[in-house]
Amino acid sequence: MRKRLAVVTVGCKANFADSAGILDKAHRAGFEAVPGHGPADVLVVNGCTVTHRADRDSRAIARRLRRENPGAVLIMTGCYAEVAQEDRDDIPEVDHWVGIREPSALEDLLRFLGGGGSRREDALSEYHAHLLLGRHRTFLKVQDGCEASCAYCIVPKARGASRSLPLREVVDRAVRAEEEGANELVLTGIHVGRYGADRGERNGLAVLIAALLAATSRCRFRLGSVEPLEVTSRLVAILAAEPRLCPHLHVPLQSGSDRVLQRMRRPYTSRQYRARLDMLRREIPGIRLGADVIAGFPGETADDFRETQRLLGDSPLSYLHAFPYSRRAGTESAGWTDDVSAAEKKGRVAALRDSDRAMRSRYLEGQIGKILTVVTETGDAGAGGYLGTSENYVEVLFEAFGARMGELVPVRVHEMQGTLLKGRAAVGRDGD
Ligand code: SF4
């Protein structure tokens, strides 16, 4: 009988794609994959270290899994395992630590624990780049690492310099995913806008997208996060012209104050950021735009924060991810002493979250009466409907007769309920 292995993922889309790589390795090592909560013989926590909270979540999950599976082998991997060397002694629940830069060590360990399977030389082993199995929206990791030097960020230390998967490999994987039934492929990475730059290419991401569209015929593609200066006119033109590219983009802002941006070592001004958003909105009407914002970066004054609010209040953004600044050991800003008080940070994050709620509601209200194309992710007609994600990245609850998981369903939106939209399959879809 095959041993059972479960993976629990903390963090971003890139980490989810890495988890798919781990499942792939486990399968080759002779394991049967089981759901993340177990029971299992081997449990892998793919941890994240982007904030203190992510560290805490990674540790808490390891402890919970140990309580629930006392006899299992527990492995901690991912960015957290790479960076948090000093935490290792405090978490005796973990049996093995394998950093993200040691994929072959993880593969060897799984082969040893699985007691079987063949070692297949994985052309992508340097940085896993696999499809996430069993999801109806499929993550395709095309790039890893980052060589920007944002003063607050530990990611370059955890993941190393930027490197891109060869274009041929990405295209082959996308074609295979489409043949296997995937209807939405999400292109992920740590710094996706730098795709191809490690090979000296310019506009590598736009070239990659054009190649993916040419090689596939049905599935749609979604870009994750693209840094402001990498939102080029070429990229915008291709997004505007191609109906199989989802009208949704996440463009990290971090601050609306030029003084703070400079101190963060972010390579753009608030004016440049705004110009890129305006170009997106002008060329792609209805596009859903989101941003990350950090509140309480060291030295951020009340005036700086007001500049951020001004930029947000007057922008075409439709959601925000707001984070309080979190000091990460090993980063440049960790040594700075002009920290913003905890109370002040809390108040600023709360204000940003209010803006986020207002932006979301405004955008969602504007969708009522429209027909969105939703990729079906869970549910069934008997249980009262289905839940899926629209092309513009909204969760939609809808009624339909016999939708298949993964199917793209046109849904007429009738109402908004919290952060969801509700609707009914539009007449005329296949099978109606
Ligand atoms: S661009 Fe900046 S924030 Fe993003 S991963 Fe690279 S260093 Fe971190």
Coordinates of C-alpha atoms and ligand atoms in Angstrom, one line a residue:
M1 CA 0.0 0.0 0.0
R2 CA 1.2 3.5 -0.9
K3 CA 2.2 5.8 2.0
R4 CA 0.0 8.9 2.3
L5 CA 1.4 12.4 2.0
A6 CA -0.3 15.8 2.6
V7 CA 0.9 19.3 1.8
V8 CA -0.3 22.4 3.6
T9 CA 0.6 25.7 1.9
V10 CA 1.0 29.2 3.5
G11 CA 1.4 32.3 1.4
C12 CA 1.2 33.4 -2.1
K13 CA 0.3 31.9 -5.5
A14 CA 3.9 31.1 -6.2
N15 CA 4.0 29.0 -3.0
F16 CA 0.9 27.1 -4.1
A17 CA 2.6 26.4 -7.4
D18 CA 5.6 25.1 -5.5
S19 CA 3.3 22.8 -3.5
A20 CA 2.1 21.3 -6.8
G21 CA 5.8 20.6 -7.5
I22 CA 6.1 18.9 -4.1
L23 CA 3.0 16.7 -4.8
D24 CA 4.5 15.8 -8.2
K25 CA 7.8 14.7 -6.5
A26 CA 5.9 12.8 -3.8
H27 CA 3.9 11.0 -6.5
R28 CA 7.2 9.9 -8.2
A29 CA 8.5 8.8 -4.8
G30 CA 5.6 6.4 -4.4
F31 CA 3.2 8.4 -2.2
E32 CA -0.5 8.8 -2.5
A33 CA -1.6 12.5 -2.1
V34 CA -4.3 13.1 0.6
P35 CA -5.9 16.3 1.8
G36 CA -3.9 18.8 3.8
H37 CA -5.3 17.9 7.2
G38 CA -4.3 14.3 7.0
P39 CA -4.3 11.7 8.4
A40 CA -1.1 11.0 6.6
D41 CA 2.3 9.3 7.0
V42 CA 4.2 12.3 5.9
L43 CA 3.1 16.0 6.3
V44 CA 4.7 18.8 4.5
V45 CA 4.2 22.4 5.5
N46 CA 5.2 24.8 2.7
G47 CA 5.8 27.8 4.9
C48 CA 5.9 31.5 4.1
T49 CA 8.0 34.3 5.7
V50 CA 6.8 37.4 4.1
T51 CA 5.5 38.9 7.4
H52 CA 5.7 37.9 11.0
R53 CA 2.1 36.7 10.7
A54 CA 3.1 34.3 7.9
D55 CA 5.9 33.0 10.2
R56 CA 3.4 32.5 13.0
D57 CA 0.9 30.8 10.7
S58 CA 3.7 28.4 9.4
R59 CA 4.6 27.5 13.0
A60 CA 1.0 27.2 14.2
I61 CA 0.1 24.8 11.3
A62 CA 3.1 22.6 12.1
R63 CA 2.1 22.4 15.7
R64 CA -1.5 21.6 14.9
L65 CA -0.6 19.0 12.3
R66 CA 1.7 17.3 14.9
R67 CA -1.1 17.3 17.5
E68 CA -3.5 15.7 15.0
N69 CA -0.9 13.3 13.5
P70 CA 1.4 12.3 16.3
G71 CA 3.0 9.4 14.4
A72 CA 3.6 11.2 11.1
V73 CA 6.9 12.5 9.7
L74 CA 6.6 16.3 9.5
I75 CA 8.7 18.4 7.1
M76 CA 8.9 22.2 7.0
T77 CA 10.0 23.7 3.7
G78 CA 9.4 26.9 1.6
C79 CA 10.6 30.4 2.3
Y80 CA 10.1 30.0 6.0
A81 CA 12.4 27.0 6.3
E82 CA 15.0 28.9 4.3
V83 CA 15.0 32.1 6.3
A84 CA 14.0 31.1 9.9
Q85 CA 17.1 29.1 10.8
E86 CA 17.0 30.4 14.3
D87 CA 13.5 29.2 14.9
R88 CA 14.3 25.6 14.3
D89 CA 15.1 24.7 17.9
D90 CA 11.8 26.2 19.1
I91 CA 9.7 23.9 17.0
P92 CA 10.5 20.3 18.0
E93 CA 7.3 19.2 16.2
V94 CA 9.2 19.5 12.9
D95 CA 11.3 16.4 12.0
H96 CA 13.0 17.8 8.9
W97 CA 13.8 21.3 7.6
V98 CA 14.4 21.7 3.9
G99 CA 14.9 25.3 2.6
I100 CA 13.4 26.4 -0.7
R101 CA 16.8 26.5 -2.3
E102 CA 17.3 22.8 -1.8
P103 CA 14.6 21.2 -4.1
S104 CA 16.8 18.1 -4.8
A105 CA 17.2 17.6 -1.0
L106 CA 13.5 17.5 -0.6
E107 CA 13.2 15.1 -3.5
D108 CA 15.8 12.8 -2.0
L109 CA 14.1 12.9 1.4
L110 CA 10.7 12.0 -0.1
R111 CA 12.2 9.1 -2.0
F112 CA 13.8 7.9 1.2
L113 CA 10.5 8.2 3.1
G114 CA 8.3 6.9 0.3
G115 CA 10.5 3.9 0.0
G116 CA 10.1 3.7 -3.8
G117 CA 9.5 5.5 -7.0
S118 CA 11.9 6.4 -9.7
R119 CA 14.1 9.4 -9.8
R120 CA 13.3 11.3 -12.9
E121 CA 15.6 14.1 -13.7
D122 CA 13.4 17.1 -13.5
A123 CA 14.4 19.8 -15.9
L124 CA 12.7 22.4 -13.8
S125 CA 14.1 21.2 -10.5
E126 CA 16.1 24.4 -9.9
Y127 CA 12.9 26.1 -9.0
H128 CA 9.7 24.0 -9.1
A129 CA 7.4 25.2 -11.8
H130 CA 4.5 22.9 -11.9
L131 CA 0.8 23.0 -12.3
L132 CA -1.2 22.8 -9.2
L133 CA -3.0 19.5 -9.4
G134 CA -6.7 19.1 -8.8
R135 CA -7.6 22.9 -8.9
H136 CA -9.9 24.2 -11.5
R137 CA -7.9 27.3 -11.8
T138 CA -4.4 26.1 -12.5
F139 CA -1.3 27.9 -11.4
L140 CA 1.6 27.9 -13.8
K141 CA 4.8 29.1 -12.3
V142 CA 6.9 30.8 -14.9
Q143 CA 9.5 32.6 -12.8
D144 CA 11.1 32.5 -9.3
G145 CA 13.3 34.8 -7.2
C146 CA 13.8 38.6 -7.3
E147 CA 16.8 40.9 -7.4
A148 CA 15.1 44.1 -6.5
S149 CA 16.2 45.5 -3.2
C150 CA 13.1 46.7 -1.5
A151 CA 14.3 47.8 1.9
Y152 CA 11.6 45.8 3.8
C153 CA 11.6 42.6 1.8
I154 CA 13.1 39.2 2.8
V155 CA 12.0 37.4 -0.3
P156 CA 15.3 37.9 -2.4
K157 CA 17.2 36.3 0.5
A158 CA 14.8 33.4 0.7
R159 CA 14.4 32.7 -3.0
G160 CA 17.6 34.1 -4.7
A161 CA 18.0 36.0 -8.0
S162 CA 15.3 36.1 -10.6
R163 CA 15.3 33.2 -13.1
S164 CA 12.7 32.3 -15.7
L165 CA 11.4 29.0 -17.0
P166 CA 12.3 28.6 -20.7
L167 CA 9.5 29.8 -22.9
R168 CA 9.2 26.4 -24.6
E169 CA 8.7 24.7 -21.3
V170 CA 6.0 27.1 -20.2
V171 CA 4.2 26.7 -23.5
D172 CA 4.4 22.9 -23.4
R173 CA 3.0 22.9 -19.9
A174 CA 0.2 25.2 -20.8
V175 CA -0.7 23.1 -23.8
R176 CA -0.7 20.0 -21.7
A177 CA -2.9 21.6 -19.0
E178 CA -5.4 22.7 -21.7
E179 CA -5.5 19.2 -23.1
E180 CA -6.2 17.9 -19.6
G181 CA -9.2 20.3 -19.3
A182 CA -7.9 23.4 -17.6
N183 CA -9.9 26.5 -18.6
E184 CA -7.9 29.1 -16.6
L185 CA -4.2 29.2 -16.2
V186 CA -2.8 31.7 -13.7
L187 CA 0.8 32.8 -14.5
T188 CA 2.6 33.1 -11.2
G189 CA 6.1 33.9 -9.9
I190 CA 7.7 36.2 -7.5
H191 CA 8.5 39.0 -10.0
V192 CA 6.6 37.9 -13.1
G193 CA 7.2 41.2 -14.9
R194 CA 10.9 40.3 -15.1
Y195 CA 10.1 37.2 -17.0
G196 CA 13.0 36.7 -19.5
A197 CA 15.1 39.5 -18.2
D198 CA 17.6 37.0 -16.8
R199 CA 18.2 35.9 -20.4
G200 CA 18.6 39.5 -21.5
E201 CA 15.2 39.7 -23.1
R202 CA 13.1 42.9 -23.2
N203 CA 9.3 42.6 -23.0
G204 CA 9.7 38.9 -22.1
L205 CA 6.3 38.7 -20.4
A206 CA 4.5 40.1 -23.4
V207 CA 6.4 37.7 -25.7
L208 CA 5.5 34.8 -23.4
I209 CA 1.8 35.7 -23.4
A210 CA 1.8 36.0 -27.2
A211 CA 3.4 32.5 -27.5
L212 CA 0.9 31.0 -25.0
L213 CA -2.1 32.4 -26.9
A214 CA -0.7 31.1 -30.2
A215 CA -0.2 27.6 -28.8
T216 CA -3.6 27.2 -27.0
S217 CA -7.1 27.7 -28.3
R218 CA -9.6 27.7 -25.4
C219 CA -8.2 28.4 -22.0
R220 CA -8.0 31.9 -20.6
F221 CA -4.9 33.3 -18.8
R222 CA -4.6 35.5 -15.8
L223 CA -1.6 37.5 -14.7
G224 CA -1.0 37.7 -11.0
S225 CA 1.0 40.7 -9.8
V226 CA 3.0 43.0 -12.0
E227 CA 5.3 45.7 -10.7
P228 CA 4.2 49.3 -11.8
L229 CA 7.1 49.9 -14.2
E230 CA 6.6 46.5 -15.8
V231 CA 3.1 47.5 -16.9
T232 CA 4.5 48.5 -20.3
S233 CA 2.4 49.8 -23.2
R234 CA 3.2 46.5 -25.0
L235 CA 1.8 44.5 -22.2
V236 CA -1.3 46.7 -21.9
A237 CA -1.9 46.5 -25.7
I238 CA -1.9 42.7 -25.6
L239 CA -4.2 42.7 -22.5
A240 CA -6.6 45.0 -24.3
A241 CA -6.6 43.1 -27.6
E242 CA -7.0 39.5 -26.4
P243 CA -10.3 38.3 -25.0
R244 CA -8.6 35.2 -23.5
L245 CA -6.5 37.4 -21.1
C246 CA -8.5 38.1 -18.0
P247 CA -9.2 41.8 -17.4
H248 CA -7.6 41.8 -13.9
L249 CA -4.2 43.0 -12.7
H250 CA -2.6 43.4 -9.3
V251 CA -0.1 46.3 -9.3
P252 CA 1.7 46.7 -5.9
L253 CA 1.8 50.3 -4.7
Q254 CA 3.1 50.1 -1.1
S255 CA 2.9 53.9 -0.6
G256 CA 1.6 57.0 -2.3
S257 CA 4.3 59.2 -0.8
D258 CA 7.4 59.7 -3.0
R259 CA 9.5 60.2 0.0
V260 CA 8.5 56.8 1.5
L261 CA 8.7 55.1 -1.9
Q262 CA 12.3 56.3 -2.2
R263 CA 13.2 55.1 1.2
M264 CA 11.5 51.7 0.5
R265 CA 13.8 51.6 -2.6
R266 CA 10.7 51.2 -4.8
P267 CA 11.8 52.3 -8.3
Y268 CA 8.8 54.6 -9.3
T269 CA 7.0 57.7 -8.2
S270 CA 3.4 58.1 -7.2
R271 CA 2.8 60.0 -10.5
Q272 CA 4.3 57.1 -12.5
Y273 CA 2.2 54.6 -10.7
R274 CA -0.9 56.6 -11.3
A275 CA 0.0 57.0 -15.0
R276 CA 0.2 53.2 -15.4
L277 CA -3.2 52.7 -13.8
D278 CA -4.7 55.3 -16.0
M279 CA -3.3 53.6 -19.1
L280 CA -4.8 50.3 -18.0
R281 CA -8.2 51.8 -17.3
R282 CA -8.2 53.7 -20.6
E283 CA -7.2 50.8 -22.7
I284 CA -9.1 48.1 -20.9
P285 CA -12.5 49.5 -19.7
G286 CA -13.8 47.5 -16.8
I287 CA -10.5 46.0 -15.8
R288 CA -10.3 45.1 -12.1
L289 CA -7.2 46.6 -10.5
G290 CA -5.8 45.8 -7.1
A291 CA -2.8 46.9 -5.0
D292 CA -0.7 46.2 -1.9
V293 CA -0.1 49.0 0.5
I294 CA 2.1 49.0 3.6
A295 CA 1.1 51.2 6.5
G296 CA 3.5 52.5 9.0
F297 CA 6.8 52.0 7.2
P298 CA 9.6 53.5 9.3
G299 CA 9.5 57.3 9.1
E300 CA 6.1 57.4 7.5
T301 CA 4.5 60.6 8.8
A302 CA 0.8 61.5 8.9
D303 CA 1.4 63.7 5.8
D304 CA 3.0 60.8 4.0
F305 CA 0.0 58.6 4.8
R306 CA -2.4 61.3 3.7
E307 CA -0.6 61.3 0.3
T308 CA -1.3 57.6 0.1
Q309 CA -4.9 58.1 0.9
R310 CA -5.2 60.9 -1.7
L311 CA -3.7 58.7 -4.4
L312 CA -6.1 55.9 -3.5
G313 CA -9.1 58.1 -3.2
D314 CA -8.7 59.3 -6.7
S315 CA -7.6 56.0 -8.4
P316 CA -9.3 53.3 -10.5
L317 CA -8.3 50.6 -8.0
S318 CA -11.0 48.2 -6.9
Y319 CA -9.4 46.5 -4.0
L320 CA -6.4 46.8 -1.7
H321 CA -4.4 44.4 0.4
A322 CA -3.3 46.5 3.4
F323 CA -0.5 45.3 5.7
P324 CA 1.0 46.9 8.7
Y325 CA 4.8 47.3 8.3
S326 CA 6.5 44.2 9.8
R327 CA 10.2 44.3 10.6
R328 CA 12.0 41.3 9.1
A329 CA 15.4 40.4 10.4
G330 CA 18.0 40.4 7.6
T331 CA 16.3 43.3 5.7
E332 CA 17.7 46.8 5.3
S333 CA 14.9 48.5 7.1
A334 CA 15.1 46.1 10.1
G335 CA 18.0 48.3 11.5
W336 CA 16.0 51.6 11.2
T337 CA 14.9 53.1 14.4
D338 CA 12.2 55.6 13.3
D339 CA 9.5 53.0 13.7
V340 CA 5.9 54.2 13.6
S341 CA 4.0 53.4 16.8
A342 CA 1.9 50.2 16.9
A343 CA -1.3 52.3 17.6
E344 CA -0.6 54.6 14.7
K345 CA 0.1 51.6 12.4
K346 CA -3.1 50.0 13.5
G347 CA -5.2 53.1 12.8
R348 CA -3.6 53.5 9.3
V349 CA -4.3 49.9 8.4
A350 CA -7.9 50.3 9.6
A351 CA -8.3 53.4 7.4
L352 CA -6.9 51.5 4.4
R353 CA -9.2 48.6 5.0
D354 CA -12.2 51.0 5.0
S355 CA -11.0 52.3 1.7
D356 CA -10.7 48.7 0.5
R357 CA -14.3 47.9 1.5
A358 CA -15.6 51.1 -0.3
M359 CA -13.6 50.3 -3.5
R360 CA -14.8 46.7 -3.6
S361 CA -18.5 47.6 -3.1
R362 CA -18.3 50.3 -5.8
Y363 CA -16.8 47.9 -8.3
L364 CA -19.1 45.0 -7.4
E365 CA -22.2 47.2 -7.7
G366 CA -21.1 48.1 -11.2
Q367 CA -21.2 44.5 -12.2
I368 CA -24.9 44.0 -11.5
G369 CA -26.8 43.3 -14.7
K370 CA -23.6 42.2 -16.6
I371 CA -22.8 38.7 -17.9
L372 CA -19.5 37.4 -16.5
T373 CA -17.7 34.2 -17.5
V374 CA -17.2 32.2 -14.3
V375 CA -14.9 29.2 -13.9
T376 CA -16.8 26.7 -11.8
E377 CA -14.8 25.7 -8.7
T378 CA -17.2 24.1 -6.1
G379 CA -20.8 23.2 -5.5
D380 CA -23.6 21.3 -7.3
A381 CA -27.1 22.1 -8.4
G382 CA -28.7 20.0 -5.6
A383 CA -26.8 21.9 -2.9
G384 CA -28.2 25.2 -4.2
G385 CA -25.6 26.3 -6.7
Y386 CA -22.0 26.8 -7.6
L387 CA -19.2 29.0 -6.7
G388 CA -16.5 30.2 -9.1
T389 CA -14.2 33.0 -10.2
S390 CA -15.0 35.5 -12.9
E391 CA -12.6 36.8 -15.5
N392 CA -12.4 40.0 -13.5
Y393 CA -11.5 38.1 -10.4
V394 CA -14.7 38.2 -8.4
E395 CA -16.2 35.2 -6.6
V396 CA -19.6 34.5 -8.0
L397 CA -22.3 32.3 -6.5
F398 CA -24.6 31.1 -9.3
E399 CA -27.5 28.8 -10.1
A400 CA -27.1 26.5 -13.1
F401 CA -28.3 23.1 -14.3
G402 CA -25.5 20.5 -14.1
A403 CA -22.4 22.7 -14.4
R404 CA -19.1 20.7 -14.5
M405 CA -16.2 21.6 -12.3
G406 CA -13.8 23.7 -14.2
E407 CA -16.4 24.7 -16.9
L408 CA -16.6 28.3 -18.0
V409 CA -20.1 29.4 -17.4
P410 CA -21.6 32.8 -18.6
V411 CA -23.5 34.1 -15.5
R412 CA -25.8 37.1 -15.4
V413 CA -25.2 39.0 -12.2
H414 CA -28.3 39.9 -10.2
E415 CA -27.0 41.1 -6.9
M416 CA -24.1 41.6 -4.6
Q417 CA -23.8 39.8 -1.2
G418 CA -20.8 41.0 0.9
T419 CA -17.8 40.4 -1.2
L420 CA -19.6 38.0 -3.6
L421 CA -21.8 38.4 -6.6
K422 CA -24.8 36.3 -7.1
G423 CA -26.4 35.3 -10.4
R424 CA -27.8 32.7 -12.7
A425 CA -26.3 30.9 -15.7
A426 CA -27.2 33.0 -18.8
V427 CA -29.4 31.2 -21.2
G428 CA -27.6 29.7 -24.1
R429 CA -24.6 28.2 -22.4
D430 CA -23.5 24.7 -23.6
G431 CA -25.9 22.0 -22.2
D432 CA -28.8 24.3 -21.4
Ligands
SF4_1 S1 10.0 43.4 -5.9 FE1 10.6 44.1 -3.9 S2 8.8 43.5 -2.6 FE2 8.7 42.3 -4.5 S3 9.7 40.3 -4.0 FE3 11.2 41.7 -5.0 S4 12.3 42.8 -3.3 FE4 10.3 41.9 -2.5

